[in-house]
Structures are given as structure tokens and as C-alpha cells.
Amino acid sequence: MTKSDVATPVRGFEAQKTDFAELFATKPQSEKDEIEKVPLSGAKAEKFSTLHCVVTVVGHSDREDTPGLTADQRRANELKASIKRAESARDWVFQEIRQMLIDDGQTPPATLADLHRTSLVTVPCGAARLERTNPVSENDRKLNRRVEFLVTFFSP
């Protein structure tokens, strides 16, 4: 059996910012509660031998419009930002899983490789999937700069 759920995308990165924990700290509690479901899924999989969980973290950026850069340089900057956002969000999920296991009296994994039933995968999109294709404001650009989580459970 397989079950997939998409967590609410986490939007709002400032230009050139990639630290997911920093962005998470700015969110209202209701949004934090929704986002926390992602690491909770991984922690459940680690605790119960009948579940396997894959968390895919998709990183996005806004278009790079810096004057003087070539199109290739702009695309490289966009991809770099989306990679950093995805990796930062993955690392945050891992740390949250560790803390949840510690709080539950479990032995936490020391590294990502030590997860037994959870895989954390990153996918950078650069500016390939813009929510606002013609952003007219910084708020529009913040909607483009985001991470998305796809959580999939497998039950053997």
C-alpha cells in the first residue's frame, strides 16, 4: 500500500535567503503546526517497523534579474538557490525527526544515512515552476521562493 500527501508549500523566502529554520520561525503557529506534520511522518516511520516514509523536498527560486549577468549565470543562480533551500529544509526535517525521537525516549539517528525507514530526498527546480510568472512585487517573488514537501508512506 502506498499513500502520498502534499504538505502545504512553505513560501516567503527573502531574496538570497535559503535558511529554512529562519523562515519557519517567522510563520504563524497554525502554519507551523501544518509544517510539523512532515517530520512527524518521518518520526512515525522510524518508530514503527511496518511503515516506510519518503519525504521529497522540492526547492524553488524566483527568476534572477540581476543586470550584467548572462542567461546562463542567472539560471545557475536560480538553481543554486533552489538547491540550498531544499537542502536546508531537508536538514531541518532531519533535526526535527531526531528531536521527536529523543523526546519519545528513542535512540535518534546520528546522520541522514542512519535513518532506517525514512528517506529524505531533495529536488531543485530553480525557477522552472514559478507560481507568479510575471512578478510585479516583492510579495509575488516571495511566492515563487518556496519549498514543497511530498510525503509518501509505504507499507510492506
XYZ file of C-alpha atoms in Angstrom, residues 6-20 23 56-64 74-90 121-132 140-150:
65
model
C 1.491 17.039 -0.100
C 2.150 19.348 2.812
C 1.336 22.989 2.395
C 4.093 24.707 0.415
C 6.229 26.936 2.600
C 6.562 30.288 0.876
C 8.189 33.568 1.742
C 11.956 33.332 1.451
C 13.559 36.748 1.184
C 15.810 37.354 -1.816
C 19.103 35.450 -1.494
C 17.894 33.723 1.710
C 17.918 29.930 1.920
C 17.731 29.094 5.660
C 14.548 27.097 6.205
C 11.812 31.152 7.588
C 10.751 14.679 -1.020
C 11.738 18.306 -0.524
C 11.327 20.436 -3.646
C 13.204 23.743 -3.667
C 12.138 26.707 -5.796
C 13.567 30.100 -6.631
C 12.397 33.253 -8.301
C 13.757 34.469 -11.617
C 17.175 36.073 -11.328
C 21.034 33.739 -13.994
C 19.842 30.144 -14.369
C 22.841 28.902 -12.373
C 21.989 31.336 -9.542
C 18.345 30.220 -9.596
C 19.328 26.556 -9.421
C 21.858 27.214 -6.652
C 19.232 28.997 -4.530
C 16.698 26.196 -5.001
C 19.311 23.563 -4.083
C 20.223 25.440 -0.900
C 16.562 25.886 0.076
C 15.786 22.205 -0.469
C 18.866 21.067 1.453
C 18.176 23.464 4.308
C 14.573 22.234 4.575
C 15.745 18.590 4.429
C 15.290 13.426 -0.873
C 15.861 16.881 -2.365
C 14.774 18.090 -5.793
C 15.859 21.547 -7.015
C 13.603 23.244 -9.570
C 15.313 26.599 -9.961
C 12.725 28.959 -11.454
C 11.126 26.250 -13.605
C 7.815 26.185 -11.716
C 7.007 29.782 -10.864
C 3.709 30.486 -9.141
C 3.894 34.090 -10.374
C 4.909 37.877 -5.772
C 8.602 36.961 -5.722
C 8.259 35.511 -2.213
C 5.510 33.220 -3.501
C 7.984 31.871 -6.055
C 10.743 31.368 -3.455
C 9.476 28.337 -1.574
C 9.902 24.690 -0.649
C 7.296 21.983 -1.036
C 7.146 18.652 0.758
C 5.782 15.422 -0.680
